[in-house]
């Protein structure tokens, strides 16, 4: 097996073994290699992982064998680029997923280089980045990087995958791509769900920044740090913990997500109810390589600034269509003690009403997370058998409460009183760290439990977001629709901000259209409730058709005006994010 394919196989297991980082200490930078030390105690989650260790090793070996088979026989298979839960049990996955080669064309009608131009570009990339492994054209690697079994949107292999390690090397890649008019597609954590890193049919350069994963500077006194865009949020927080720095980066999307991808999709996560999203002030500045090869830094490191347009925000949610983010300065938050509680309700409406009241009390600022797992999800968790303790099949809220001991106790009493007023039949508060981790297991393993609950099932994951008061209506109508469509599904909601994820299961390719139609109806239902087609997954290929309905044609045209000004050749991740434009606009704007 080739080295690149071995690297891909290795990524199927844990990627947390260790990573090289560079720290700034005074005026010099010192390289150091860090790895997580032994835990101080064995948590319930770790005990669960230990019980399933043999199964995990077997799954990893099976994945490696699958890659070898893939390398030899070229079946139409999507291999995961990231474990569903690094270091934990892996869900069983169906081995076949259909690859479609109809990624949307450039909406600007851009003319890209010929096959000969692409080959010339590859030759120039090899000369510019002569380092071994920096430029890869293995056809199986190209297909791997151009698709994902987490997504059922159109996909196409790339022409070449490039692995830069610095902003300067990214500039080299962009200059070659512009010279030969070859599209560039950014790639990092491979956790996106809407086809963000699909290849372009005429040929594309995939620029994998996952190797640019260094933390460059930590400013503890200023509560910020500077890192490369390939750094993962979990590794950043683990490093701060290992160094004894009582700070953390609070945005927490899926495991394996990198800072560059988090910026590109405008991510959030379970902590959003307390800390907000990527569109808040958590990114103080970004360093970006523009399509013309220039490098810009959007602002200085000051905590606030009113100097002109906020250029940082221009790239948050742009999904690599305006430039390649290579570095970022992150604002950090203090680590605060946290406890966990749960409450069960007769229906979603009672649960959401309780949350609205809790967040509007003085206890509200102490709520770090408030997660809704519907009754179908609680049943899937019980059926899958991945958690230490199961609970009745009811709509359930899981809370994380943070503060000093006095604040936590006071908030817990407030939560208990309010949920009881809203017909909660069961309330549980975790008094110790072990109890808290055990209670949170149900939320942690939600997606895996959904997949494990049905043998051989595949899962289409989508998200929408509505005003919190409209969430019960949306959940009710969606569950009714899915039941009438005879589709098995579960729901997880970041109920504090109206965002929810639907996990829709299917086994046969013939069921895929029904799932797609159900997602389509869900999105239109959310927009009709004054919501959005995506709360945190981003647009990519999968949600671009809904932007005109959600934002209006004039707002979409403004987006295109910005895109044309910065990327007139439309080489930055074409076919993603922006809806199609009328033919006459293509002619005037291309």
XYZ file of C-alpha atoms in Angstrom, residues 21-588:
568
model
C 3.476 22.534 17.378
C 5.583 25.683 17.526
C 5.384 28.032 20.505
C 6.574 31.620 20.719
C 8.604 32.242 23.851
C 9.939 35.780 24.000
C 11.577 36.552 20.652
C 12.273 32.977 19.592
C 10.163 29.974 18.618
C 10.843 26.530 20.036
C 9.498 23.342 18.580
C 8.042 20.769 20.904
C 6.104 17.580 20.527
C 3.245 17.004 22.931
C 1.013 14.074 23.692
C -1.830 13.606 26.097
C -0.743 12.179 29.448
C -2.567 9.499 31.408
C -5.886 10.602 32.866
C -6.058 11.282 36.577
C -9.059 8.979 36.930
C -11.025 6.574 34.812
C -14.267 8.235 33.780
C -17.418 6.335 32.791
C -16.853 7.357 29.177
C -13.324 5.981 29.269
C -14.559 2.792 30.882
C -17.091 2.465 28.061
C -14.374 3.068 25.480
C -12.248 0.432 27.202
C -15.050 -2.107 27.030
C -15.348 -1.464 23.305
C -11.601 -1.247 22.599
C -11.410 -4.628 20.889
C -14.328 -3.713 18.646
C -12.637 -0.430 17.794
C -9.344 -2.106 16.897
C -11.252 -4.539 14.732
C -13.058 -1.707 12.989
C -9.753 0.096 12.368
C -8.170 -3.040 10.917
C -11.218 -3.595 8.741
C -10.997 -0.014 7.505
C -7.327 -0.447 6.589
C -8.201 -3.608 4.695
C -10.987 -1.750 2.930
C -8.516 0.921 1.823
C -6.206 -1.746 0.408
C -9.127 -3.329 -1.449
C -10.105 0.127 -2.673
C -6.566 0.706 -3.906
C -6.531 -2.548 -5.873
C -10.040 -2.754 -7.332
C -11.453 0.802 -7.376
C -14.952 0.112 -6.057
C -17.287 3.076 -5.643
C -16.700 3.531 -1.921
C -16.478 6.613 0.278
C -14.099 6.156 3.188
C -14.425 8.348 6.262
C -11.710 10.962 6.581
C -12.369 11.274 10.307
C -13.537 8.948 13.041
C -17.033 9.682 14.286
C -15.661 9.837 17.807
C -11.829 9.882 17.920
C -10.533 7.175 20.197
C -13.999 5.705 20.746
C -16.194 3.041 19.178
C -16.858 3.339 15.476
C -20.339 2.917 13.983
C -20.935 0.222 11.396
C -21.316 1.720 7.954
C -22.734 0.426 4.726
C -19.923 -0.152 2.250
C -21.450 1.450 -0.796
C -22.361 5.030 -1.569
C -23.127 6.413 -4.993
C -20.668 8.956 -6.354
C -22.264 11.512 -8.672
C -20.162 13.533 -11.082
C -22.399 16.547 -11.503
C -20.978 19.099 -9.079
C -22.595 22.438 -10.001
C -20.697 24.394 -12.641
C -19.418 27.924 -12.101
C -22.459 30.163 -11.815
C -20.403 32.974 -13.370
C -19.817 30.909 -16.500
C -16.055 31.023 -15.888
C -13.780 29.345 -18.403
C -11.311 26.983 -16.757
C -8.107 25.497 -18.042
C -8.016 22.492 -20.353
C -6.736 19.056 -19.358
C -3.356 20.115 -20.712
C -3.463 23.258 -18.537
C -4.208 21.116 -15.499
C -1.207 18.891 -16.255
C 1.011 21.943 -16.679
C -0.241 23.259 -13.351
C 0.610 19.951 -11.667
C 4.128 20.052 -13.109
C 4.628 23.593 -11.810
C 3.303 22.591 -8.385
C 5.855 19.782 -8.210
C 8.605 22.251 -9.024
C 7.341 24.836 -6.525
C 6.861 22.276 -3.713
C 9.549 19.632 -4.324
C 9.200 18.204 -0.812
C 8.324 14.491 -0.819
C 4.570 13.961 -0.508
C 3.715 17.638 -0.984
C 2.002 17.007 -4.336
C -0.055 13.844 -4.795
C -1.800 12.521 -7.909
C -2.625 8.973 -6.787
C -6.112 8.481 -8.333
C -7.501 6.818 -5.225
C -6.268 9.628 -3.006
C -7.854 12.109 -5.419
C -11.215 10.365 -5.164
C -10.917 10.096 -1.388
C -10.295 13.840 -1.043
C -13.138 14.698 -3.415
C -15.938 12.899 -1.600
C -17.160 11.780 1.819
C -19.482 9.052 3.046
C -20.898 11.647 5.443
C -22.434 13.451 2.488
C -24.851 12.347 -0.232
C -24.368 15.393 -2.434
C -22.688 15.383 -5.867
C -18.981 14.580 -5.739
C -16.032 14.422 -8.117
C -12.347 13.524 -7.656
C -9.671 16.208 -7.736
C -6.795 16.374 -10.225
C -4.126 16.847 -7.571
C -3.871 17.154 -3.790
C -1.316 19.577 -2.387
C -0.084 19.640 1.227
C 1.345 23.067 2.083
C 2.947 23.781 5.460
C 3.065 27.587 5.370
C 1.267 30.651 4.086
C 4.077 31.117 1.559
C 3.443 27.680 0.069
C -0.287 28.421 -0.157
C 0.619 31.541 -2.156
C 2.640 29.367 -4.555
C -0.346 27.067 -5.076
C -2.783 29.925 -5.633
C -0.476 31.611 -8.156
C -0.153 28.394 -10.180
C -3.910 27.836 -10.081
C -4.642 31.381 -11.241
C -2.067 31.192 -14.031
C -3.663 28.067 -15.483
C -7.261 28.817 -14.377
C -7.630 25.641 -12.346
C -10.186 25.700 -9.484
C -8.890 25.428 -5.903
C -10.816 23.510 -3.229
C -9.716 23.860 0.431
C -9.684 20.790 2.688
C -8.741 20.304 6.335
C -10.707 18.262 8.887
C -13.025 16.554 6.343
C -15.962 16.841 8.759
C -18.188 18.937 6.477
C -21.577 17.481 5.583
C -22.765 19.580 2.636
C -20.217 18.691 -0.064
C -17.855 21.567 0.722
C -14.691 19.811 -0.498
C -16.083 17.987 -3.550
C -13.807 18.180 -6.580
C -14.606 20.158 -9.710
C -15.410 18.140 -12.879
C -13.044 20.009 -15.217
C -10.151 19.419 -12.827
C -9.299 20.948 -9.463
C -6.448 21.475 -7.038
C -7.310 20.273 -3.529
C -5.269 22.247 -1.012
C -5.088 20.235 2.213
C -4.125 22.536 5.087
C -4.477 19.892 7.800
C -0.683 19.796 8.064
C -0.667 23.488 8.978
C -1.688 22.626 12.534
C 0.714 24.592 14.701
C -0.123 26.868 17.598
C 2.219 29.775 16.931
C 1.710 32.042 19.948
C -0.168 31.885 23.248
C -0.905 35.159 25.042
C -2.299 34.036 28.381
C -2.487 37.571 29.772
C -4.566 38.688 26.785
C -6.675 35.500 26.674
C -5.892 34.777 23.023
C -3.665 32.650 20.831
C -2.445 32.568 17.233
C -2.581 29.312 15.290
C -2.486 27.928 11.781
C -5.774 27.107 10.105
C -5.235 23.337 10.237
C -5.189 23.249 14.049
C -8.116 21.357 15.569
C -10.175 22.922 18.335
C -9.874 19.839 20.547
C -6.072 19.858 20.281
C -5.984 23.557 21.113
C -7.978 22.998 24.290
C -5.963 19.912 25.201
C -2.716 21.871 24.780
C -3.958 24.710 26.991
C -4.949 22.151 29.627
C -1.576 20.365 29.450
C 0.241 23.676 29.879
C -1.812 24.528 32.949
C -3.389 27.558 31.281
C -6.949 27.970 32.670
C -8.419 29.078 29.328
C -10.219 27.326 26.471
C -11.642 27.984 23.018
C -15.405 27.555 23.472
C -16.612 26.838 19.919
C -17.220 23.077 19.783
C -18.432 21.680 16.441
C -17.923 18.041 15.426
C -14.828 16.067 16.479
C -11.872 16.704 14.182
C -13.021 20.110 12.926
C -10.185 22.542 12.218
C -10.022 26.285 12.709
C -9.993 26.940 8.953
C -13.103 24.843 8.384
C -14.824 26.370 11.409
C -14.224 29.839 9.975
C -15.301 28.775 6.502
C -18.648 27.346 7.604
C -19.419 29.872 10.363
C -19.666 27.000 12.832
C -21.028 26.766 16.342
C -21.862 23.799 18.580
C -23.366 22.817 21.901
C -21.813 25.812 23.691
C -23.547 28.354 21.449
C -26.293 29.167 23.952
C -23.621 30.570 26.304
C -20.727 31.533 24.021
C -22.302 32.236 20.644
C -20.971 31.173 17.239
C -18.037 31.732 14.909
C -19.762 34.910 13.744
C -19.231 36.412 17.194
C -15.907 37.902 18.291
C -14.049 34.623 18.793
C -11.833 35.196 15.745
C -9.984 38.462 16.322
C -8.295 38.326 12.918
C -7.461 35.965 10.082
C -4.611 35.751 7.603
C -5.903 34.980 4.110
C -4.329 34.241 0.725
C -6.524 35.961 -1.860
C -7.145 34.669 -5.403
C -4.666 37.243 -6.751
C -1.916 35.787 -4.544
C -1.812 38.659 -2.074
C -1.756 37.927 1.644
C -3.971 40.019 3.918
C -4.340 40.111 7.687
C -7.783 41.435 8.499
C -6.925 43.429 11.660
C -4.571 43.667 14.645
C -4.780 41.663 17.855
C -6.628 44.255 19.951
C -9.733 42.881 21.650
C -11.943 45.400 19.860
C -11.645 47.804 16.940
C -13.910 50.267 15.119
C -11.383 50.832 12.318
C -13.378 50.396 9.139
C -15.338 47.435 7.779
C -14.912 44.217 9.742
C -12.952 42.310 7.118
C -12.620 39.265 9.367
C -16.362 38.665 9.092
C -16.081 38.734 5.298
C -14.337 35.358 5.392
C -16.446 33.757 8.145
C -19.004 31.620 6.328
C -17.384 32.232 2.922
C -16.465 28.521 2.639
C -13.153 29.123 0.895
C -14.784 30.993 -2.005
C -12.984 34.291 -1.349
C -9.569 33.082 -0.251
C -7.663 30.486 1.760
C -7.423 31.166 5.495
C -3.968 30.160 6.744
C -3.773 31.648 10.265
C -6.146 33.046 12.874
C -6.064 34.755 16.246
C -8.560 33.163 18.626
C -10.127 34.769 21.677
C -10.160 32.431 24.665
C -12.509 32.125 27.633
C -11.784 31.146 31.241
C -12.383 27.546 32.236
C -15.347 27.495 34.622
C -16.508 24.560 36.772
C -19.384 22.686 35.121
C -22.066 20.250 36.266
C -24.704 18.339 34.276
C -28.459 17.903 34.755
C -31.285 16.337 32.763
C -35.071 16.591 32.660
C -37.727 14.642 30.740
C -40.993 16.008 29.360
C -44.263 14.808 27.815
C -43.471 16.627 24.541
C -41.095 19.062 22.854
C -43.365 22.070 23.432
C -43.148 21.703 27.216
C -39.361 21.242 27.013
C -38.816 24.340 24.867
C -41.130 26.444 27.039
C -39.086 25.466 30.084
C -35.840 26.444 28.349
C -37.216 29.837 27.317
C -38.195 30.605 30.895
C -34.870 29.384 32.324
C -32.785 31.486 29.926
C -34.776 34.600 30.814
C -34.053 34.310 34.541
C -30.902 35.431 36.423
C -29.828 31.777 36.169
C -29.713 32.014 32.350
C -26.076 33.164 32.041
C -24.977 30.048 33.958
C -26.421 27.687 31.312
C -23.507 26.567 29.117
C -25.439 24.032 27.024
C -29.041 22.919 26.751
C -29.577 20.002 24.384
C -32.835 18.374 23.289
C -32.933 14.655 22.461
C -36.335 13.590 21.185
C -38.070 10.376 22.212
C -36.855 8.572 19.068
C -33.279 9.487 19.958
C -33.655 8.250 23.534
C -34.966 4.925 22.181
C -32.055 4.681 19.720
C -29.608 5.275 22.581
C -31.237 2.514 24.592
C -31.252 0.129 21.614
C -27.640 0.801 20.594
C -26.250 -0.070 24.024
C -23.285 2.316 23.862
C -23.956 4.153 27.135
C -23.658 3.058 30.740
C -27.210 3.963 31.740
C -30.366 4.422 29.702
C -33.439 6.482 30.485
C -37.155 6.356 29.621
C -38.165 7.072 26.030
C -39.302 10.670 26.418
C -38.307 14.053 25.008
C -35.306 14.949 27.142
C -33.238 18.033 27.926
C -29.585 17.819 28.953
C -28.084 20.881 30.657
C -24.529 21.930 31.378
C -24.466 24.443 34.241
C -21.339 26.454 34.930
C -20.153 28.750 37.686
C -18.743 28.549 41.193
C -20.355 25.997 43.546
C -22.841 28.513 44.921
C -23.940 29.632 41.450
C -24.250 26.029 40.233
C -26.397 25.001 43.203
C -28.631 28.045 42.813
C -28.999 27.512 39.056
C -29.740 23.814 39.490
C -32.541 24.629 41.939
C -33.964 27.195 39.516
C -33.842 24.698 36.645
C -35.489 21.996 38.741
C -38.297 24.332 39.829
C -38.997 25.590 36.306
C -38.932 22.195 34.574
C -41.346 20.871 37.200
C -43.680 23.766 36.408
C -43.546 22.681 32.743
C -44.630 19.086 33.466
C -41.214 17.459 33.721
C -41.714 13.950 35.067
C -38.062 13.266 35.838
C -35.090 15.446 36.859
C -31.548 14.360 37.644
C -28.543 16.420 38.745
C -25.009 15.017 38.632
C -23.156 15.815 41.857
C -19.723 14.516 40.848
C -17.534 14.610 37.728
C -18.047 10.884 37.135
C -21.811 11.258 37.404
C -21.711 14.266 35.062
C -19.736 12.400 32.397
C -22.008 9.382 32.703
C -25.116 11.554 32.361
C -23.676 13.407 29.339
C -22.869 10.115 27.569
C -26.355 10.050 26.059
C -25.682 13.349 24.283
C -22.115 12.453 23.381
C -23.053 9.222 21.627
C -26.278 10.464 20.000
C -25.194 10.183 16.361
C -23.377 6.876 16.832
C -26.350 5.460 18.709
C -28.666 6.465 15.866
C -26.506 4.633 13.326
C -25.982 1.604 15.579
C -29.701 1.324 16.319
C -30.350 -0.204 12.880
C -28.010 -2.798 11.406
C -26.533 -1.686 8.074
C -28.134 1.751 8.162
C -26.684 4.875 6.592
C -27.456 8.303 7.938
C -28.211 11.623 6.216
C -27.504 14.418 8.713
C -28.940 17.881 8.184
C -29.577 20.940 10.293
C -31.847 23.998 10.281
C -32.468 26.798 12.780
C -35.568 28.835 13.677
C -36.525 31.350 16.368
C -36.707 29.373 19.608
C -40.453 29.982 19.987
C -41.080 28.265 16.624
C -38.988 25.191 17.408
C -41.841 23.021 18.832
C -43.907 23.589 15.679
C -40.955 22.744 13.454
C -40.089 19.571 15.357
C -43.728 18.415 15.444
C -44.287 18.958 11.726
C -40.960 17.374 10.818
C -41.532 14.248 12.896
C -45.020 13.914 11.425
C -43.625 14.279 7.891
C -40.881 11.682 8.463
C -43.326 9.186 9.961
C -45.717 9.608 7.033
C -42.769 9.084 4.685
C -41.915 5.880 6.582
C -38.412 7.170 7.329
C -36.704 6.348 10.601
C -35.110 9.370 12.220
C -33.888 10.945 15.432
C -33.551 14.576 16.421
C -30.946 16.440 18.469
C -31.500 20.124 19.101
C -29.365 22.954 20.463
C -32.662 24.087 21.881
C -31.309 27.238 23.515
C -30.817 28.828 20.100
C -33.464 27.048 17.997
C -31.016 24.868 16.036
C -31.732 21.186 15.495
C -30.231 18.263 13.618
C -32.250 15.522 11.976
C -30.528 12.146 11.580
C -32.469 10.277 8.886
C -31.682 6.590 8.403
C -31.920 4.520 5.233
C -30.470 1.245 3.971
C -31.091 1.126 0.239
C -30.026 3.484 -2.529
C -33.651 3.437 -3.654
C -34.588 5.206 -0.397
C -32.152 8.051 -0.965
C -34.567 10.153 -3.018
C -37.232 9.948 -0.307
C -34.681 11.118 2.261
C -33.580 13.978 0.008
C -37.198 15.039 -0.497
C -37.799 15.011 3.261
C -34.752 17.211 3.831
C -36.004 19.560 1.131
C -39.375 19.904 2.870
C -37.684 20.406 6.238
C -35.610 23.305 4.912
C -38.592 25.042 3.317
C -40.546 24.522 6.546
C -37.760 26.202 8.566
C -37.464 29.164 6.202
C -41.247 29.657 6.309
C -40.921 29.971 10.110
C -38.439 32.845 9.655
C -35.518 30.487 10.084
C -32.473 29.428 8.113
C -31.573 26.474 5.906
C -28.485 25.821 8.029
C -27.732 26.755 11.615
C -24.109 25.593 11.661
C -23.288 23.080 8.880
C -22.825 25.700 6.176
C -24.112 25.790 2.601
C -21.643 23.955 0.339
C -23.371 22.142 -2.505
C -26.293 20.832 -0.490
C -27.949 24.072 0.658
C -27.063 26.572 -2.087
C -30.450 26.271 -3.794
C -32.198 27.706 -0.720
C -30.256 30.950 -0.306
C -32.359 33.059 -2.675
C -35.523 32.068 -0.808
C -33.946 32.710 2.581
C -31.950 35.877 1.908
C -33.761 37.407 -1.047
C -32.397 38.054 -4.561
C -30.846 41.427 -3.721
C -28.826 40.022 -0.829
C -27.669 37.139 -3.016
C -26.677 39.615 -5.728
C -24.636 41.547 -3.147
C -22.853 38.304 -2.263
C -22.099 37.778 -5.952
C -20.826 41.368 -6.262
C -18.296 40.685 -3.514
C -17.352 37.357 -5.088
C -16.801 38.932 -8.531
C -14.662 41.713 -7.055
C -12.362 39.397 -5.092
C -12.364 36.317 -7.332
C -13.245 37.423 -10.891
C -11.928 34.160 -12.379
C -14.110 32.125 -9.955
C -11.258 29.745 -9.113
C -11.958 29.615 -5.372
C -14.178 26.604 -4.602
C -16.594 27.159 -7.506
C -20.043 25.568 -7.500
C -20.396 25.996 -3.726
C -22.293 28.464 -1.519
C -23.623 30.907 -4.134
C -26.935 30.201 -5.891
C -27.082 30.273 -9.673
C -27.397 33.669 -11.336
C -29.425 34.498 -14.477
C -27.687 34.084 -17.842
C -27.545 37.838 -18.552
C -25.838 38.412 -15.202
C -23.271 35.727 -16.012
C -22.328 37.556 -19.200
C -22.006 40.914 -17.492
